[in-house]
Amino acid sequence: MPELRVHRLPMAHPGDVSALAALLEAGTLRASEIRAVIGKTEGNGGLNDFTRGYFTQSLLLLLSRRTGEAPETLAERIPCVLSGGTEGVLSPHYCVFAVQPGDAAGEGLAIGTAFGPPVAPGDVGHGAQIRRVAATLRAAMRDAGIADPARVRLAQVKSPAGGPGQLLCSVAAGALGVAVGLGEISAAAAEAALLEDPSVFSERASASAGVEVLRDEVVLFGTAAGWGGGLRLAVRPMADALDLGAVQAAFRDVGLAPDPDVPPDQRGRIAAVLAKGEPDRSGRVRGQRHTMLGDTDLEAQRHLRGALGAVIAAVAGDGRIFVSGGAAHQGPPGGGLVAVIARDEGVGA
């Protein structure tokens, strides 16, 4: 039986993969078992954020030395989804998702990955991307052995950013592509809603975009028969960036007991925390004015990542939180979603 394992690792700088190298050297996991990497780098999170590509290059060179495969070949089968910007208490880190042989029976958390076709420059942010991501998501479901979309818990999407002015469109189209792929909405309805109707959203989509990827990449998690590993995943929608209750509920859903934060003796069970958020376009949070959208000194998403990251990290007791801005069509408008992956009690990394 396959077992999903998650290793949450620190980085000393954007090109640091020494923690993963140590695990490979110790035999804790093999390079051939790695299925995906999701992480946070300390860049600005914008189109010119070189830290994402720098980390990806370092990762692929390490795995190339271990497997004998060319970095280009590895890049076509191992999604590396990175979000730039570790404002405030957020800590640069990366989560390595590996599938190892095991003897567990029953049903467990599964992972599936898939890549879409190469995307031409500028071919983002419209109906074609929505349909393309939907098809890629269905391929990831097949890879995970999941037939029923209801069993999908979270789909992490990374799409090409296109040119200036296309980043938000690409993120939004990626999120709606998940909604279409899961059967939550039709492709026609998704195209009509794209950046026009924020009330149309998925509670299982986490989408981002960057210049370092050339095709849509999907990392999907859900429950499937024949998987072990002792992992649970929970996703909760957040009404706004101050939705502490939703964050705590997500941790409780995976068997942890925040009161108000996760007790120190339980924090080692946290395998990954992923969140999407956005500044409320109304200019207010719970009736009070915010200045995130009008600050000409600091980009709005950087404000958001710092604020939301602090809320979530305070509950987790740990700054290794993947917080990505730009949550169009991902959770309620002005809010977003938070996902927690945790190990069952007694299960090691």
Coordinates of C-alpha atoms in Angstrom, one line a residue, residues 119 123-136 157-161 166-178 194 207-209 216:
V119 CA 1.1 27.5 -22.4
D123 CA -2.7 32.5 -23.1
V124 CA -3.9 32.9 -19.5
G125 CA -6.8 34.4 -17.7
H126 CA -9.7 33.3 -19.8
G127 CA -12.0 30.4 -20.6
A128 CA -9.2 28.3 -22.3
Q129 CA -7.2 28.3 -19.1
I130 CA -10.3 27.4 -17.0
R131 CA -10.9 24.3 -19.2
R132 CA -7.2 23.5 -19.3
V133 CA -6.9 23.5 -15.5
A134 CA -10.1 21.5 -15.2
A135 CA -8.6 18.8 -17.5
T136 CA -5.3 18.8 -15.6
V157 CA -2.6 24.9 -8.7
K158 CA 0.3 26.9 -10.2
S159 CA -0.1 28.5 -13.6
P160 CA 2.0 30.7 -15.8
A161 CA 1.6 34.3 -14.9
Q166 CA -2.3 39.1 -16.3
L167 CA -1.3 37.7 -12.9
L168 CA -4.6 38.1 -11.1
C169 CA -6.5 36.8 -14.2
S170 CA -4.3 33.7 -14.2
V171 CA -4.8 33.0 -10.5
A172 CA -8.6 33.5 -10.8
A173 CA -8.8 31.3 -13.9
G174 CA -6.8 28.6 -12.1
A175 CA -9.2 28.6 -9.1
L176 CA -12.3 28.4 -11.4
G177 CA -10.6 25.6 -13.3
V178 CA -10.6 23.6 -10.1
L194 CA -14.2 35.3 -13.9
A207 CA -4.3 28.8 -6.9
S208 CA -1.2 31.0 -7.7
A209 CA 0.8 32.0 -10.8
D216 CA -0.4 24.5 -15.4

